[in-house]
Structure formats: structure tokens, C-alpha cells
């Protein structure tokens, strides 16, 4: 029987804003690059903070990435890499679920970072199904701006009501369960 030494899998890094998701994603992808693996990194078009073709963390670490408008574009590039990094996964269409699973079945490693909760505290976009499908889930916390406890909520401090409002500390704060006001 022919056996692959390494089959594919899905890793999720989730948590609120400022919890170090992008930092952790970059850390894992850079390590894969050190191991001479081919790495491709994607982010959705919605996230236009800082820089066009880099994934940038709040502490300004960055890594070259490809901006895509839909999840299909990721699958079209499947032959370009062994390791696929995806940031801000909550902004992708549900097609990302199928694509992550297909890539994993084709022996790719997929590392997905994204918000688990939207600003009302509800599950954000395709993330909940990806959490179910993943082999590995890391949930990271930020520090609550009000009390210093571990923060797993993103408090919107601007008055906008749209689900997607891209912003930084001008619009959001990390908050713990007690300090979060939905
Ligand atoms: P994420 O991708 O989860 O939004 P990043 O990886 O971009 O997070 O940024 C994490 C960095 O954000 C931290 O290392 C720290 O420098 C900074 N930061 C800003 N506000 C906070 C906070 N309230 N709690 C923790 N880190 C914060
Ligand atoms: Mg991030
Ligand atoms: Zn708090």
C-alpha cells in the first residue's frame, strides 16, 4: 500500500482583534519557509489596512501576500505551494470551507487566521465550520483594554452598524467577557 509520509491538514488561529493572530500566522509561515517549503499567503480584498500586498500585524511584522477577491482564486494557485496561509478568513465567502478541505485532502497544509466573533459577539462568516473541520485549533486572547484580563471580544467603539467596518484602535478595543458591551 502506498502511504504518504505527510498528509494535509487544516490549522486555525482565532480570537479577537489585537490577539496576535496575524503575528502567529506569520511565525508559522516563516518557519515553513526556513524549512524550504513553498509558502503562499492570501488575504481577502476587504482588508486594506497598511499595505497592499503584505500581511502586516499590529506590531508591524509583515510577509508578502496575494490579495484575492474570492476563495476560488486560492484553489487556482494550488500547484504553487505546499503550505497555504490565509489571513482575515472571516471576510471570505463560504467557498473557503470547501477549498481549505480540498487542499488538505491534496496533502497541503493550510494555516487560517481570523476573527471568531464579530463585533456583536456572534460567529463571524465561514469560521465556525472551519473550526469543526480543522485538525488543529489555537484560540488566542488579547488584553482587555478596560481591566487587563484576557480579552476574547472585539468591542466596536465607533457607532457604525455595518458588519464589516475595517479599522484599528480608532474603532475597536479588545475586551474581556465582563467589559464587553454588545
Ligand atoms: P490580530 O491579527 O489578532 O489582530 P496582530 O498579530 O496583528 O493581532 O497584533 C498583535 C499585537 O497587537 C500585539 O503583539 C501587540 O503589539 C498589539 N496590541 C494592541 N492592542 C493590544 C491589546 N489590547 N492586547 C494585546 N495586544 C495588543
Ligand atoms: Mg490580524
Ligand atoms: Zn475586562
Coordinates of N, CA, C and O and ligand atoms in Angstrom, one line a residue:
X1 N 0.8 -1.2 0.0 CA 0.0 0.0 0.0 C 0.9 1.3 0.0 O 1.9 1.3 0.7
X2 N 0.5 2.2 -0.9 CA 1.3 3.4 -0.9 C 0.8 4.4 0.2 O -0.4 4.6 0.3
X3 N 1.7 4.9 1.0 CA 1.3 5.8 2.0 C 2.1 7.1 1.9 O 3.3 7.1 1.7
X4 N 1.3 8.2 2.0 CA 2.0 9.5 2.1 C 2.7 9.7 3.4 O 2.0 9.4 4.4
X5 N 3.9 10.2 3.5 CA 4.5 10.4 4.7 C 3.8 11.6 5.4 O 3.5 11.5 6.6
X6 N 3.4 12.6 4.7 CA 2.7 13.7 5.3 C 1.4 14.0 4.6 O 1.5 14.4 3.4
X7 N 0.3 13.8 5.2 CA -0.9 14.2 4.6 C -1.2 15.6 4.9 O -0.5 16.2 5.7
X8 N -2.2 16.2 4.3 CA -2.5 17.6 4.5 C -3.3 17.8 5.8 O -3.9 16.8 6.3
X9 N -3.4 19.0 6.2 CA -4.3 19.3 7.4 C -4.6 20.8 7.4 O -4.0 21.6 6.7
X10 N -5.6 21.1 8.3 CA -6.0 22.5 8.5 C -5.7 22.9 9.9 O -6.0 22.2 10.8
X11 N -5.1 24.1 10.0 CA -4.8 24.7 11.3 C -5.6 26.1 11.4 O -5.6 26.8 10.4
X12 N -6.2 26.3 12.5 CA -6.9 27.6 12.7 C -6.3 28.4 13.8 O -6.0 27.8 14.9
X13 N -6.1 29.7 13.6 CA -5.7 30.6 14.7 C -6.8 31.6 14.8 O -7.1 32.4 13.9
X14 N -7.6 31.6 15.9 CA -8.7 32.5 16.0 C -8.7 33.2 17.3 O -8.0 32.8 18.3
X15 N -9.5 34.3 17.4 CA -9.5 35.1 18.6 C -10.0 36.5 18.2 O -10.3 36.8 17.0
X16 N -10.0 37.5 19.1 CA -10.5 38.8 18.8 C -9.4 39.7 18.1 O -8.3 39.2 17.9
X17 N -9.7 40.9 17.9 CA -8.7 41.8 17.3 C -7.6 42.0 18.3 O -7.8 42.0 19.6
X18 N -6.4 42.2 17.8 CA -5.2 42.5 18.7 C -4.7 41.3 19.5 O -4.0 41.5 20.4
X19 N -5.2 40.1 19.1 CA -4.8 38.9 19.9 C -3.6 38.3 19.4 O -3.1 37.2 20.0
X20 N -3.0 38.8 18.3 CA -1.8 38.2 17.8 C -2.0 37.1 16.8 O -1.1 36.2 16.6
X21 N -3.2 37.1 16.2 CA -3.5 36.0 15.1 C -2.5 36.2 14.0 O -1.9 35.2 13.5
X22 N -2.4 37.4 13.5 CA -1.5 37.6 12.3 C 0.0 37.4 12.7 O 0.7 36.7 11.9
X23 N 0.4 37.8 13.9 CA 1.7 37.5 14.4 C 2.0 36.0 14.4 O 3.0 35.6 13.9
X24 N 1.1 35.3 14.9 CA 1.2 33.8 15.0 C 1.2 33.2 13.6 O 2.0 32.2 13.3
X25 N 0.3 33.7 12.7 CA 0.3 33.2 11.3 C 1.7 33.4 10.7 O 2.2 32.5 10.0
X26 N 2.2 34.6 10.8 CA 3.5 34.9 10.2 C 4.6 34.0 10.8 O 5.4 33.5 10.1
X27 N 4.5 33.8 12.1 CA 5.6 33.0 12.7 C 5.6 31.6 12.1 O 6.6 31.0 11.8
X28 N 4.4 31.0 12.0 CA 4.3 29.6 11.4 C 4.8 29.6 10.0 O 5.4 28.6 9.6
X29 N 4.4 30.6 9.2 CA 4.7 30.6 7.8 C 6.2 30.8 7.6 O 6.8 30.2 6.7
X30 N 6.8 31.7 8.4 CA 8.3 31.9 8.3 C 9.0 30.7 8.6 O 10.0 30.3 7.9
X31 N 8.6 29.9 9.6 CA 9.2 28.7 9.9 C 9.2 27.7 8.8 O 10.1 27.0 8.5
X32 N 8.0 27.6 8.1 CA 7.9 26.7 6.9 C 8.9 27.2 5.8 O 9.5 26.3 5.2
X33 N 9.0 28.5 5.7 CA 10.0 29.0 4.7 C 11.4 28.6 5.0 O 12.2 28.2 4.2
X34 N 11.8 28.6 6.3 CA 13.1 28.2 6.7 C 13.3 26.7 6.4 O 14.4 26.3 6.1
X35 N 12.2 26.0 6.4 CA 12.3 24.6 6.1 C 12.3 24.3 4.6 O 12.1 23.2 4.1
X36 N 12.4 25.4 3.8 CA 12.4 25.4 2.3 C 11.1 24.8 1.7 O 11.1 24.3 0.6
X37 N 10.0 25.0 2.5 CA 8.7 24.7 1.9 C 8.2 25.9 1.1 O 8.5 27.0 1.4
X38 N 7.5 25.6 0.0 CA 6.9 26.7 -0.7 C 5.6 27.2 0.0 O 4.7 26.4 0.2
X39 N 5.6 28.5 0.3 CA 4.5 29.0 1.1 C 3.8 30.1 0.2 O 4.4 30.9 -0.5
X40 N 2.5 30.0 0.2 CA 1.7 31.0 -0.5 C 0.7 31.6 0.6 O 0.1 30.9 1.3
X41 N 0.6 32.9 0.6 CA -0.2 33.6 1.6 C -1.2 34.5 1.0 O -0.9 35.3 0.0
X42 N -2.4 34.4 1.5 CA -3.6 35.1 0.9 C -4.3 35.9 1.9 O -4.4 35.6 3.0
X43 N -4.8 37.1 1.4 CA -5.7 37.8 2.2 C -6.9 38.4 1.3 O -6.7 38.6 0.1
X44 N -8.0 38.5 1.9 CA -9.2 39.0 1.1 C -9.1 40.5 0.8 O -8.4 41.2 1.5
X45 N -9.7 40.9 -0.2 CA -9.6 42.3 -0.7 C -10.1 43.3 0.3 O -9.7 44.4 0.4
X46 N -11.1 42.9 1.2 CA -11.7 43.8 2.1 C -10.7 44.4 3.1 O -10.9 45.5 3.6
X47 N -9.6 43.7 3.4 CA -8.7 44.2 4.4 C -7.7 45.0 3.8 O -6.7 44.6 3.2
X48 N -7.9 46.3 3.8 CA -6.9 47.2 3.0 C -6.1 48.0 4.0 O -5.6 49.1 3.7
X49 N -5.9 47.5 5.2 CA -5.1 48.2 6.2 C -3.6 48.2 5.8 O -3.2 47.2 5.2
X50 N -2.9 49.2 6.1 CA -1.4 49.3 6.0 C -0.9 49.2 4.6 O -0.3 50.1 4.0
X51 N -1.0 48.0 3.9 CA -0.2 47.8 2.7 C -0.9 46.8 1.8 O -1.7 46.0 2.2
X52 N -0.7 47.0 0.5 CA -1.4 46.2 -0.5 C -1.1 44.8 -0.6 O -2.0 43.9 -0.6
X53 N 0.2 44.5 -0.7 CA 0.5 43.1 -0.9 C 1.3 42.4 0.2 O 2.1 41.5 0.0
X54 N 1.1 42.9 1.4 CA 1.7 42.3 2.6 C 0.7 42.0 3.6 O -0.3 42.7 3.7
X55 N 0.9 41.0 4.4 CA 0.1 40.8 5.6 C 0.9 41.4 6.7 O 2.1 41.1 6.9
X56 N 0.3 42.3 7.4 CA 1.0 43.1 8.4 C 0.3 42.9 9.8 O -0.9 43.1 9.9
X57 N 1.1 42.6 10.8 CA 0.5 42.5 12.2 C 0.5 43.9 12.8 O 1.2 44.8 12.3
X58 N -0.2 44.0 13.9 CA -0.3 45.3 14.6 C 1.1 45.7 15.1 O 1.3 46.9 15.4
X59 N 2.0 44.8 15.3 CA 3.3 45.2 15.7 C 4.3 45.3 14.5 O 5.5 45.3 14.7
X60 N 3.7 45.5 13.3 CA 4.4 45.8 12.1 C 5.2 44.8 11.5 O 6.0 45.0 10.6
X61 N 5.1 43.5 11.9 CA 5.8 42.4 11.2 C 5.0 42.2 9.9 O 3.8 42.3 9.9
X62 N 5.7 41.8 8.9 CA 5.0 41.6 7.6 C 5.5 40.5 6.8 O 6.7 40.1 6.9
X63 N 4.7 40.0 5.9 CA 5.1 38.9 5.0 C 4.3 39.1 3.7 O 3.2 39.6 3.7
X64 N 5.0 38.9 2.6 CA 4.4 39.1 1.2 C 3.2 38.2 1.0 O 3.2 37.1 1.3
X65 N 2.1 38.8 0.5 CA 0.9 38.1 0.3 C 0.2 38.4 -1.0 O 0.6 39.3 -1.7
X66 N -0.8 37.6 -1.3 CA -1.5 37.7 -2.6 C -2.9 38.1 -2.2 O -3.6 37.5 -1.3
X67 N -3.4 39.2 -2.7 CA -4.8 39.7 -2.4 C -5.8 39.0 -3.4 O -5.5 39.0 -4.6
X68 N -6.8 38.4 -2.8 CA -7.8 37.7 -3.7 C -9.2 38.2 -3.4 O -9.5 38.6 -2.3
X69 N -10.0 38.2 -4.5 CA -11.4 38.7 -4.3 C -12.3 37.6 -3.9 O -13.3 37.8 -3.3
X70 N -12.0 36.3 -4.3 CA -12.8 35.2 -3.9 C -12.0 34.0 -3.6 O -10.8 34.0 -4.0
X71 N -12.5 33.1 -2.9 CA -11.8 31.9 -2.4 C -11.3 31.0 -3.6 O -10.3 30.4 -3.5
X72 N -12.1 31.1 -4.7 CA -11.7 30.3 -5.9 C -10.3 30.5 -6.3 O -9.6 29.6 -6.8
X73 N -9.9 31.8 -6.2 CA -8.6 32.2 -6.7 C -7.4 31.5 -5.9 O -6.4 31.2 -6.5
X74 N -7.7 31.1 -4.7 CA -6.7 30.4 -3.9 C -6.5 29.0 -4.5 O -5.4 28.5 -4.7
X75 N -7.7 28.3 -4.8 CA -7.6 26.9 -5.3 C -6.9 26.9 -6.7 O -6.2 26.0 -7.0
X76 N -7.1 28.0 -7.5 CA -6.5 28.0 -8.8 C -4.9 28.1 -8.7 O -4.2 27.7 -9.6
X77 N -4.4 28.5 -7.5 CA -3.0 28.6 -7.3 C -2.5 27.4 -6.5 O -1.4 27.4 -5.9
X78 N -3.2 26.3 -6.5 CA -2.9 25.2 -5.6 C -1.5 24.6 -5.9 O -0.9 24.0 -5.0
X79 N -1.1 24.6 -7.2 CA 0.2 24.0 -7.5 C 1.4 24.9 -7.1 O 2.5 24.4 -7.2
X80 N 1.1 26.1 -6.7 CA 2.2 27.0 -6.4 C 2.9 26.8 -5.0 O 3.9 27.4 -4.7
X81 N 2.2 26.0 -4.1 CA 2.7 25.9 -2.8 C 2.4 24.6 -2.1 O 1.5 23.9 -2.5
X82 N 3.1 24.3 -1.0 CA 2.8 23.2 -0.1 C 2.1 23.7 1.1 O 1.3 23.0 1.7
X83 N 2.4 24.9 1.5 CA 1.8 25.5 2.7 C 1.0 26.7 2.3 O 1.5 27.6 1.6
X84 N -0.3 26.8 2.7 CA -1.1 27.9 2.3 C -1.5 28.7 3.6 O -2.1 28.1 4.5
X85 N -1.2 30.0 3.6 CA -1.6 30.8 4.7 C -2.7 31.7 4.3 O -2.7 32.2 3.2
X86 N -3.7 31.8 5.2 CA -4.9 32.7 4.9 C -5.1 33.6 6.1 O -5.3 33.1 7.2
X87 N -5.1 34.9 5.9 CA -5.4 35.8 7.0 C -6.8 36.5 6.8 O -7.3 36.5 5.7
X88 N -7.4 36.9 7.9 CA -8.7 37.6 7.9 C -9.7 36.7 7.2 O -10.5 37.1 6.4
X89 N -9.7 35.4 7.6 CA -10.6 34.4 6.9 C -12.1 34.8 7.1 O -12.9 34.4 6.3
X90 N -12.4 35.5 8.1 CA -13.8 35.8 8.3 C -14.4 36.6 7.2 O -15.6 36.7 7.0
X91 N -13.6 37.3 6.4 CA -14.1 38.1 5.3 C -14.3 37.3 4.0 O -14.7 37.8 3.0
X92 N -13.9 36.0 4.0 CA -14.1 35.2 2.8 C -15.5 34.7 2.7 O -16.2 34.5 3.7
X93 N -15.9 34.4 1.4 CA -17.1 33.7 1.2 C -17.1 32.3 1.7 O -16.0 31.8 2.0
X94 N -18.2 31.6 1.8 CA -18.3 30.3 2.4 C -17.5 29.3 1.5 O -17.2 28.2 2.0
X95 N -17.2 29.6 0.3 CA -16.4 28.7 -0.6 C -15.1 28.4 0.0 O -14.5 27.3 -0.3
X96 N -14.6 29.2 0.9 CA -13.3 29.0 1.6 C -13.3 27.6 2.3 O -12.3 27.0 2.5
X97 N -14.5 27.2 2.8 CA -14.6 26.0 3.6 C -14.2 24.8 2.7 O -13.4 24.0 3.1
X98 N -14.9 24.7 1.6 CA -14.6 23.7 0.6 C -13.2 23.7 0.1 O -12.6 22.6 0.0
X99 N -12.7 24.8 -0.1 CA -11.3 24.9 -0.7 C -10.3 24.5 0.3 O -9.4 23.8 0.0
X100 N -10.5 24.9 1.6 CA -9.5 24.5 2.6 C -9.5 23.0 2.7 O -8.5 22.3 2.8
X101 N -10.7 22.4 2.7 CA -10.8 20.9 2.8 C -10.2 20.2 1.6 O -9.5 19.2 1.7
X102 N -10.5 20.8 0.4 CA -9.9 20.1 -0.8 C -8.4 20.2 -0.8 O -7.7 19.2 -1.1
X103 N -7.9 21.4 -0.4 CA -6.4 21.5 -0.4 C -5.8 20.5 0.6 O -4.8 19.9 0.4
X104 N -6.4 20.4 1.8 CA -5.9 19.5 2.8 C -5.9 18.0 2.3 O -5.0 17.3 2.6
X105 N -7.0 17.7 1.6 CA -7.1 16.3 1.0 C -6.0 16.1 0.0 O -5.6 15.0 -0.3
X106 N -5.5 17.2 -0.7 CA -4.5 17.1 -1.7 C -3.1 17.3 -1.0 O -2.2 17.8 -1.6
X107 N -3.0 17.0 0.3 CA -1.7 17.0 1.0 C -1.1 18.3 1.3 O 0.1 18.4 1.6
X108 N -1.9 19.4 1.2 CA -1.4 20.7 1.6 C -1.7 21.0 3.1 O -2.6 20.5 3.7
X109 N -0.8 21.8 3.6 CA -1.0 22.3 5.0 C -1.6 23.7 4.8 O -1.1 24.6 4.1
X110 N -2.8 23.9 5.5 CA -3.5 25.2 5.4 C -3.5 25.9 6.8 O -4.0 25.2 7.7
X111 N -3.0 27.0 6.9 CA -3.0 27.8 8.2 C -3.9 29.0 8.0 O -3.6 29.9 7.2
X112 N -5.0 29.0 8.8 CA -6.0 30.0 8.6 C -6.1 30.9 9.9 O -6.3 30.3 11.0
X113 N -6.0 32.2 9.7 CA -6.2 33.1 10.9 C -7.4 33.9 10.6 O -7.7 34.3 9.5
X114 N -8.2 34.2 11.7 CA -9.4 35.0 11.5 C -10.1 35.2 12.8 O -9.8 34.6 13.8
X115 N -11.0 36.2 12.8 CA -11.8 36.6 13.9 C -12.8 35.4 14.1 O -13.4 35.0 13.1
X116 N -13.0 35.0 15.3 CA -14.1 34.0 15.5 C -15.4 34.7 15.8 O -16.5 34.3 15.4
X117 N -15.3 35.9 16.5 CA -16.5 36.7 16.8 C -16.6 38.0 16.0 O -15.6 38.7 15.8
X118 N -17.8 38.4 15.6 CA -18.0 39.7 15.0 C -18.2 40.7 16.2 O -18.1 40.3 17.4
X119 N -18.4 42.0 15.9 CA -18.5 43.0 16.9 C -19.7 42.9 17.8 O -19.7 43.5 18.9
X120 N -20.6 42.0 17.5 CA -21.8 41.7 18.4 C -21.5 40.5 19.2 O -22.3 40.1 20.1
X121 N -20.4 39.8 19.0 CA -20.1 38.6 19.7 C -20.6 37.3 19.1 O -20.4 36.2 19.6
X122 N -21.1 37.4 17.9 CA -21.6 36.2 17.1 C -20.5 35.7 16.2 O -19.6 36.4 15.9
X123 N -20.7 34.4 15.9 CA -19.7 33.7 15.0 C -19.6 34.5 13.7 O -20.6 34.9 13.1
X124 N -18.4 34.6 13.2 CA -18.1 35.5 12.1 C -17.8 34.7 10.8 O -16.8 34.0 10.7
X125 N -18.8 34.8 9.8 CA -18.5 34.2 8.5 C -18.3 32.7 8.5 O -18.9 32.0 9.2
X126 N -17.4 32.3 7.6 CA -17.2 30.8 7.5 C -16.4 30.2 8.6 O -16.2 29.0 8.6
X127 N -16.0 30.9 9.6 CA -15.1 30.4 10.7 C -15.6 29.2 11.4 O -14.9 28.3 11.7
X128 N -16.9 29.3 11.7 CA -17.4 28.2 12.6 C -17.3 26.8 12.0 O -16.9 25.9 12.6
X129 N -17.5 26.7 10.7 CA -17.4 25.4 10.0 C -15.9 25.0 9.9 O -15.5 23.9 10.1
X130 N -15.0 26.0 9.7 CA -13.6 25.7 9.6 C -13.1 25.2 10.9 O -12.2 24.3 11.0
X131 N -13.6 25.7 12.0 CA -13.2 25.2 13.4 C -13.6 23.8 13.5 O -12.8 23.0 14.1
X132 N -14.7 23.4 13.0 CA -15.1 22.0 13.0 C -14.2 21.1 12.1 O -13.8 20.0 12.5
X133 N -13.9 21.6 11.0 CA -13.1 20.8 10.0 C -11.6 20.7 10.4 O -10.9 19.8 9.9
X134 N -11.1 21.7 11.1 CA -9.6 21.7 11.3 C -9.1 20.6 12.2 O -9.8 20.1 13.1
X135 N -7.9 20.2 11.9 CA -7.2 19.3 12.8 C -6.6 20.0 14.0 O -6.5 19.4 15.1
X136 N -6.2 21.2 13.9 CA -5.6 22.0 15.0 C -6.3 23.3 15.1 O -6.5 24.0 14.1
X137 N -6.7 23.7 16.3 CA -7.3 25.0 16.6 C -6.5 25.7 17.7 O -6.3 25.1 18.8
X138 N -6.1 26.9 17.5 CA -5.4 27.7 18.5 C -6.3 28.9 18.7 O -6.6 29.7 17.8
X139 N -6.7 29.1 20.0 CA -7.5 30.3 20.3 C -6.7 31.2 21.1 O -6.2 30.8 22.1
X140 N -6.5 32.4 20.6 CA -5.6 33.4 21.2 C -6.4 34.5 21.8 O -7.5 34.9 21.3
X141 N -5.9 35.1 22.9 CA -6.6 36.2 23.5 C -5.7 37.5 23.4 O -4.5 37.4 23.3
X142 N -6.4 38.6 23.5 CA -5.7 39.9 23.6 C -5.8 40.3 25.1 O -6.1 39.5 26.0
X143 N -5.4 41.5 25.4 CA -5.5 42.0 26.8 C -6.7 43.0 26.8 O -6.7 43.9 26.0
X144 N -7.6 42.9 27.8 CA -8.7 43.7 27.9 C -8.3 45.2 28.2 O -7.5 45.4 29.2
X145 N -8.7 46.1 27.4 CA -8.3 47.5 27.5 C -8.9 48.1 28.7 O -8.4 49.1 29.3
X146 N -10.0 47.6 29.2 CA -10.7 48.2 30.4 C -10.1 47.6 31.7 O -10.0 48.4 32.7
X147 N -9.8 46.3 31.8 CA -9.4 45.8 33.1 C -8.1 44.9 33.1 O -7.6 44.5 34.1
X148 N -7.6 44.6 31.9 CA -6.3 43.9 31.9 C -6.5 42.3 31.9 O -5.5 41.6 31.8
X149 N -7.7 41.8 32.0 CA -7.9 40.4 31.9 C -7.7 39.9 30.4 O -7.7 40.7 29.5
X150 N -7.7 38.6 30.2 CA -7.6 38.1 28.9 C -8.9 38.5 28.1 O -10.0 38.4 28.7
X151 N -8.7 39.0 26.9 CA -9.9 39.5 26.1 C -10.1 38.6 24.9 O -9.3 38.3 24.1
X152 N -11.4 38.2 24.8 CA -11.7 37.4 23.7 C -12.8 38.0 22.8 O -13.3 37.4 21.9
X153 N -13.2 39.3 23.1 CA -14.2 40.0 22.4 C -13.6 41.2 21.7 O -12.6 41.8 22.3
X154 N -14.1 41.6 20.6 CA -13.7 42.9 19.9 C -14.9 43.9 20.1 O -16.0 43.7 19.5
X155 N -14.6 44.9 20.9 CA -15.6 45.9 21.1 C -15.5 47.0 20.1 O -14.4 47.6 19.9
X156 N -16.6 47.3 19.4 CA -16.6 48.4 18.4 C -16.8 49.7 19.2 O -17.8 49.7 20.0
X157 N -16.0 50.6 19.1 CA -16.1 51.9 19.8 C -16.6 53.0 18.9 O -16.9 54.1 19.4
X158 N -16.7 52.7 17.6 CA -17.3 53.7 16.7 C -18.8 53.3 16.6 O -19.2 52.3 17.1
X159 N -19.6 54.2 16.0 CA -21.1 54.0 16.1 C -21.6 53.3 14.8 O -22.8 53.1 14.7
X160 N -20.7 52.9 13.9 CA -21.2 52.3 12.6 C -21.9 50.9 12.9 O -21.5 50.3 13.9
X161 N -22.9 50.6 12.1 CA -23.7 49.4 12.3 C -23.4 48.3 11.3 O -24.0 47.2 11.4
X162 N -22.6 48.6 10.3 CA -22.3 47.5 9.3 C -21.5 46.4 9.9 O -20.7 46.6 10.8
X163 N -21.7 45.1 9.4 CA -21.0 44.0 9.9 C -19.5 44.2 9.7 O -18.7 44.0 10.6
X164 N -19.1 44.6 8.5 CA -17.7 44.8 8.2 C -17.4 46.3 8.2 O -17.8 47.0 7.4
X165 N -16.6 46.7 9.2 CA -16.1 48.0 9.3 C -14.6 47.9 9.6 O -14.3 47.5 10.7
X166 N -13.8 48.1 8.6 CA -12.3 47.8 8.8 C -11.7 49.0 9.6 O -12.0 50.2 9.3
X167 N -11.0 48.7 10.7 CA -10.5 49.8 11.4 C -9.4 49.2 12.4 O -9.2 48.0 12.5
X168 N -8.9 50.2 13.2 CA -7.8 49.8 14.1 C -8.3 50.2 15.5 O -9.4 50.2 15.8
X169 N -7.3 50.7 16.3 CA -7.7 51.1 17.7 C -8.6 52.3 17.7 O -9.2 52.6 18.7
X170 N -8.8 53.0 16.5 CA -9.7 54.1 16.5 C -11.2 53.5 16.5 O -12.1 54.2 16.9
X171 N -11.3 52.3 16.1 CA -12.7 51.7 16.0 C -13.0 50.5 16.9 O -14.1 50.2 17.1
X172 N -11.9 49.9 17.4 CA -12.1 48.6 18.1 C -11.2 48.6 19.4 O -10.1 49.2 19.4
X173 N -11.7 47.9 20.4 CA -10.9 47.6 21.6 C -11.1 46.1 21.9 O -12.2 45.6 21.8
X174 N -10.0 45.5 22.4 CA -10.1 44.2 22.9 C -10.7 44.3 24.3 O -10.4 45.1 25.1
X175 N -11.7 43.4 24.5 CA -12.4 43.4 25.9 C -12.6 42.0 26.4 O -12.8 41.1 25.6
X176 N -12.6 41.9 27.7 CA -13.0 40.6 28.3 C -14.5 40.4 28.3 O -15.2 41.4 28.0
X177 N -15.0 39.3 28.7 CA -16.4 39.0 28.7 C -17.2 40.0 29.6 O -18.3 40.4 29.2
X178 N -16.6 40.4 30.7 CA -17.3 41.3 31.6 C -17.4 42.8 31.1 O -18.3 43.5 31.2
X179 N -16.3 43.2 30.4 CA -16.2 44.6 30.0 C -16.8 44.8 28.6 O -17.0 45.9 28.1
X180 N -17.0 43.6 27.9 CA -17.7 43.7 26.5 C -19.1 44.2 26.6 O -19.9 43.6 27.4
X181 N -19.5 45.2 25.9 CA -20.9 45.7 25.9 C -21.5 45.5 24.5 O -21.1 46.3 23.6
X182 N -22.2 44.5 24.2 CA -22.7 44.2 22.9 C -23.6 45.3 22.4 O -24.2 46.0 23.1
Ligands
LIG1 P1 -4.5 40.2 15.3 O1 -4.1 39.7 13.9 O2 -5.1 39.2 16.2 O3 -5.4 41.4 15.2 P2 -1.8 41.1 15.4 O4 -1.0 39.9 15.3 O5 -1.9 42.0 14.2 O6 -3.2 40.7 16.0 O7 -1.3 42.1 16.6 C1 -1.0 41.7 17.9 C2 -0.2 42.8 18.5 O8 -1.1 43.9 18.8 C3 0.4 42.6 19.9 O9 1.6 41.9 19.8 C4 0.5 44.0 20.5 O10 1.7 44.5 20.0 C5 -0.6 44.7 19.8 N1 -1.8 45.1 20.6 C6 -2.5 46.2 20.5 N2 -3.5 46.2 21.4 C7 -3.5 45.1 22.1 C8 -4.2 44.5 23.2 N3 -5.3 45.1 23.7 N4 -3.9 43.3 23.7 C9 -2.8 42.7 23.2 N5 -2.0 43.2 22.2 C10 -2.3 44.4 21.6
LIG2 MG1 -4.7 40.2 12.0
LIG3 ZN1 -12.2 43.5 31.1

